[in-house]
Amino acid sequence: MQRMDDAFTLLRQAVDLLPPDAVAENGQTVADVRRDIQLQEWEMALDVLIEIADVHPTSITFWEKLAEAARQIMLDRSRHWCEWRGWEVEHGTIRAALTLLGADEGGRQSAFSGDGQLRPLWDIGHRTATGQQDLNIARIWVEFAPQLGPGETADVRLAPLQPEKWQHLKPGDVITMHEAQPAAGIAEIIEVLPPRA
């Protein structure tokens, strides 16, 4: 049976995958992470590694190590975020500003968790042979908020079930989210990045 590394080891291994001069937008460095690890500040080290990876491209292996470390530290949202970011390395990133319609407009009645569990349908411009909407599935991660409610707007990340069908999208394109009829939300694409794997 293969031995599993502990969170301490995984965080050190993740640091070793970064350039020594890597710096997060907030000024924290690889040296800061190494200090946090020495002080056994596991959660702080994990957070700084995630911040640095927002600036410096990283590998799937990097995100896998962070996801497992977060699991061991029992930081579920951080684990899900690291798994999400690993998926983006392989499949690309789609970010959008999503506005949910209010309940009075036929939208959702309640907020949804922003941790990538919701998998609504999206109208991204595809049509069937008969001209009907050909909807596509994508999970949603709400940035900087634990949930998104009716009538609210937030930046989101989308993880399509079939990423190849979303390659035509570019910043400024408008897509609609569907959970039933009518649409549940309207999103404007703000960033599209190709896979980095």
mmCIF file of C-alpha atoms in Angstrom, residues 24-188:
data_model
loop_
_atom_site.group_PDB
_atom_site.id
_atom_site.type_symbol
_atom_site.label_atom_id
_atom_site.label_comp_id
_atom_site.label_asym_id
_atom_site.label_seq_id
_atom_site.Cartn_x
_atom_site.Cartn_y
_atom_site.Cartn_z
ATOM 1 C CA ALA A 24 1.354 37.046 -4.632
ATOM 2 C CA GLU A 25 -0.482 40.269 -5.499
ATOM 3 C CA ASN A 26 -0.511 41.123 -1.788
ATOM 4 C CA GLY A 27 3.311 40.877 -1.656
ATOM 5 C CA GLN A 28 3.597 37.534 0.133
ATOM 6 C CA THR A 29 6.402 35.322 -1.117
ATOM 7 C CA VAL A 30 7.526 31.715 -1.253
ATOM 8 C CA ALA A 31 9.773 32.542 1.720
ATOM 9 C CA ASP A 32 6.675 33.616 3.677
ATOM 10 C CA VAL A 33 5.042 30.261 2.940
ATOM 11 C CA ARG A 34 8.139 28.386 4.084
ATOM 12 C CA ARG A 35 8.066 30.398 7.325
ATOM 13 C CA ASP A 36 4.358 29.621 7.826
ATOM 14 C CA ILE A 37 5.084 25.917 7.355
ATOM 15 C CA GLN A 38 7.933 26.062 9.894
ATOM 16 C CA LEU A 39 5.558 27.719 12.364
ATOM 17 C CA GLN A 40 2.951 25.028 11.604
ATOM 18 C CA GLU A 41 0.535 27.651 10.311
ATOM 19 C CA TRP A 42 -0.995 25.171 7.853
ATOM 20 C CA GLU A 43 -4.076 27.186 6.923
ATOM 21 C CA MET A 44 -2.039 30.372 6.433
ATOM 22 C CA ALA A 45 0.472 28.500 4.252
ATOM 23 C CA LEU A 46 -2.352 27.037 2.163
ATOM 24 C CA ASP A 47 -3.995 30.446 1.698
ATOM 25 C CA VAL A 48 -0.724 32.099 0.653
ATOM 26 C CA LEU A 49 0.034 29.291 -1.813
ATOM 27 C CA ILE A 50 -3.393 29.824 -3.379
ATOM 28 C CA GLU A 51 -2.729 33.592 -3.557
ATOM 29 C CA ILE A 52 0.646 33.045 -5.242
ATOM 30 C CA ALA A 53 -0.919 30.630 -7.736
ATOM 31 C CA ASP A 54 -3.389 33.365 -8.730
ATOM 32 C CA VAL A 55 -0.382 35.233 -10.177
ATOM 33 C CA HIS A 56 1.957 32.426 -11.287
ATOM 34 C CA PRO A 57 0.806 29.575 -13.546
ATOM 35 C CA THR A 58 0.907 26.241 -11.725
ATOM 36 C CA SER A 59 0.494 22.578 -12.584
ATOM 37 C CA ILE A 60 -2.297 20.127 -11.891
ATOM 38 C CA THR A 61 0.099 18.403 -9.481
ATOM 39 C CA PHE A 62 0.402 21.636 -7.479
ATOM 40 C CA TRP A 63 -3.388 21.865 -7.096
ATOM 41 C CA GLU A 64 -3.705 18.160 -6.265
ATOM 42 C CA LYS A 65 -1.208 18.560 -3.427
ATOM 43 C CA LEU A 66 -3.053 21.597 -2.076
ATOM 44 C CA ALA A 67 -6.428 19.844 -2.363
ATOM 45 C CA GLU A 68 -5.198 16.848 -0.387
ATOM 46 C CA ALA A 69 -3.553 19.080 2.228
ATOM 47 C CA ALA A 70 -6.824 21.025 2.598
ATOM 48 C CA ARG A 71 -8.731 17.747 2.969
ATOM 49 C CA GLN A 72 -6.390 16.631 5.746
ATOM 50 C CA ILE A 73 -6.678 20.002 7.502
ATOM 51 C CA MET A 74 -10.491 19.682 7.128
ATOM 52 C CA LEU A 75 -10.917 22.848 5.065
ATOM 53 C CA ASP A 76 -13.656 21.656 2.714
ATOM 54 C CA ARG A 77 -14.211 24.868 0.752
ATOM 55 C CA SER A 78 -10.447 25.250 0.214
ATOM 56 C CA ARG A 79 -10.268 21.618 -0.925
ATOM 57 C CA HIS A 80 -13.080 22.159 -3.429
ATOM 58 C CA TRP A 81 -11.408 25.372 -4.651
ATOM 59 C CA CYS A 82 -8.072 23.613 -5.212
ATOM 60 C CA GLU A 83 -9.813 20.786 -7.077
ATOM 61 C CA TRP A 84 -11.607 23.402 -9.186
ATOM 62 C CA ARG A 85 -8.352 25.194 -9.998
ATOM 63 C CA GLY A 86 -6.735 21.895 -11.004
ATOM 64 C CA TRP A 87 -9.657 21.317 -13.372
ATOM 65 C CA GLU A 88 -9.085 24.788 -14.864
ATOM 66 C CA VAL A 89 -5.411 24.015 -15.543
ATOM 67 C CA GLU A 90 -6.521 21.074 -17.667
ATOM 68 C CA HIS A 91 -9.658 22.532 -19.294
ATOM 69 C CA GLY A 92 -9.321 26.322 -19.221
ATOM 70 C CA THR A 93 -11.018 29.112 -17.302
ATOM 71 C CA ILE A 94 -14.304 30.844 -18.051
ATOM 72 C CA ARG A 95 -15.230 33.767 -15.798
ATOM 73 C CA ALA A 96 -18.459 35.729 -16.019
ATOM 74 C CA ALA A 97 -20.481 38.351 -14.163
ATOM 75 C CA LEU A 98 -23.715 36.500 -13.315
ATOM 76 C CA THR A 99 -26.933 38.231 -12.292
ATOM 77 C CA LEU A 100 -29.643 35.943 -10.968
ATOM 78 C CA LEU A 101 -33.179 36.957 -11.789
ATOM 79 C CA GLY A 102 -35.375 37.676 -8.804
ATOM 80 C CA ALA A 103 -38.122 35.286 -7.734
ATOM 81 C CA ASP A 104 -40.691 37.807 -9.043
ATOM 82 C CA GLU A 105 -39.058 37.516 -12.508
ATOM 83 C CA GLY A 106 -39.331 33.725 -12.574
ATOM 84 C CA GLY A 107 -35.872 33.136 -11.109
ATOM 85 C CA ARG A 108 -34.755 31.119 -8.114
ATOM 86 C CA GLN A 109 -36.637 31.282 -4.824
ATOM 87 C CA SER A 110 -33.490 30.928 -2.697
ATOM 88 C CA ALA A 111 -29.710 31.275 -2.788
ATOM 89 C CA PHE A 112 -27.436 28.478 -3.968
ATOM 90 C CA SER A 113 -24.089 27.433 -2.524
ATOM 91 C CA GLY A 114 -21.228 28.937 -4.503
ATOM 92 C CA ASP A 115 -18.827 26.001 -4.122
ATOM 93 C CA GLY A 116 -19.248 24.411 -7.539
ATOM 94 C CA GLN A 117 -22.041 21.965 -6.731
ATOM 95 C CA LEU A 118 -24.824 23.600 -8.795
ATOM 96 C CA ARG A 119 -24.861 22.368 -12.417
ATOM 97 C CA PRO A 120 -27.427 24.416 -14.343
ATOM 98 C CA LEU A 121 -28.022 24.488 -18.077
ATOM 99 C CA TRP A 122 -26.680 27.383 -20.153
ATOM 100 C CA ASP A 123 -27.696 28.887 -23.479
ATOM 101 C CA ILE A 124 -24.325 29.688 -25.038
ATOM 102 C CA GLY A 125 -25.652 30.204 -28.560
ATOM 103 C CA HIS A 126 -25.886 26.644 -29.864
ATOM 104 C CA ARG A 127 -29.023 25.548 -31.731
ATOM 105 C CA THR A 128 -30.421 22.138 -32.654
ATOM 106 C CA ALA A 129 -31.100 21.171 -36.282
ATOM 107 C CA THR A 130 -34.663 22.463 -35.801
ATOM 108 C CA GLY A 131 -33.483 25.829 -34.450
ATOM 109 C CA GLN A 132 -34.268 25.182 -30.776
ATOM 110 C CA GLN A 133 -31.921 26.151 -27.941
ATOM 111 C CA ASP A 134 -29.251 23.485 -27.416
ATOM 112 C CA LEU A 135 -28.411 23.964 -23.750
ATOM 113 C CA ASN A 136 -25.065 23.002 -22.193
ATOM 114 C CA ILE A 137 -24.227 22.064 -18.590
ATOM 115 C CA ALA A 138 -21.621 23.872 -16.474
ATOM 116 C CA ARG A 139 -20.928 23.966 -12.753
ATOM 117 C CA ILE A 140 -20.720 27.377 -11.049
ATOM 118 C CA TRP A 141 -18.154 28.650 -8.538
ATOM 119 C CA VAL A 142 -19.068 32.018 -7.003
ATOM 120 C CA GLU A 143 -15.944 34.110 -6.417
ATOM 121 C CA PHE A 144 -15.467 35.730 -3.010
ATOM 122 C CA ALA A 145 -18.883 34.680 -1.648
ATOM 123 C CA PRO A 146 -20.243 31.476 -0.113
ATOM 124 C CA GLN A 147 -23.544 31.747 -2.013
ATOM 125 C CA LEU A 148 -25.541 33.747 -4.553
ATOM 126 C CA GLY A 149 -29.203 34.647 -4.108
ATOM 127 C CA PRO A 150 -32.101 35.876 -6.256
ATOM 128 C CA GLY A 151 -31.503 39.364 -7.658
ATOM 129 C CA GLU A 152 -27.800 39.319 -6.735
ATOM 130 C CA THR A 153 -24.786 39.724 -9.023
ATOM 131 C CA ALA A 154 -21.339 38.179 -8.590
ATOM 132 C CA ASP A 155 -18.309 37.142 -10.582
ATOM 133 C CA VAL A 156 -18.396 33.398 -11.184
ATOM 134 C CA ARG A 157 -16.265 30.707 -12.735
ATOM 135 C CA LEU A 158 -17.854 28.098 -14.988
ATOM 136 C CA ALA A 159 -16.740 24.484 -15.421
ATOM 137 C CA PRO A 160 -18.493 23.092 -18.505
ATOM 138 C CA LEU A 161 -19.303 19.396 -18.752
ATOM 139 C CA GLN A 162 -18.122 19.593 -22.385
ATOM 140 C CA PRO A 163 -15.478 22.368 -22.467
ATOM 141 C CA GLU A 164 -14.921 22.023 -26.213
ATOM 142 C CA LYS A 165 -18.453 23.344 -26.854
ATOM 143 C CA TRP A 166 -17.634 26.587 -25.026
ATOM 144 C CA GLN A 167 -14.465 27.509 -26.952
ATOM 145 C CA HIS A 168 -16.243 30.118 -29.103
ATOM 146 C CA LEU A 169 -17.016 32.367 -26.116
ATOM 147 C CA LYS A 170 -15.106 35.609 -25.633
ATOM 148 C CA PRO A 171 -15.276 38.551 -23.218
ATOM 149 C CA GLY A 172 -18.445 40.566 -23.757
ATOM 150 C CA ASP A 173 -20.575 37.600 -24.872
ATOM 151 C CA VAL A 174 -23.849 37.225 -22.971
ATOM 152 C CA ILE A 175 -25.153 33.776 -22.003
ATOM 153 C CA THR A 176 -28.193 32.718 -19.997
ATOM 154 C CA MET A 177 -28.506 30.283 -17.107
ATOM 155 C CA HIS A 178 -31.495 27.930 -17.035
ATOM 156 C CA GLU A 179 -32.872 25.737 -14.278
ATOM 157 C CA ALA A 180 -36.360 25.773 -15.798
ATOM 158 C CA GLN A 181 -38.233 28.148 -18.078
ATOM 159 C CA PRO A 182 -37.711 31.102 -18.171
ATOM 160 C CA ALA A 183 -34.001 31.818 -17.707
ATOM 161 C CA ALA A 184 -32.740 31.934 -14.110
ATOM 162 C CA GLY A 185 -29.830 34.297 -14.738
ATOM 163 C CA ILE A 186 -27.883 36.333 -17.258
ATOM 164 C CA ALA A 187 -24.085 36.280 -17.425
ATOM 165 C CA GLU A 188 -21.575 38.376 -19.339
#
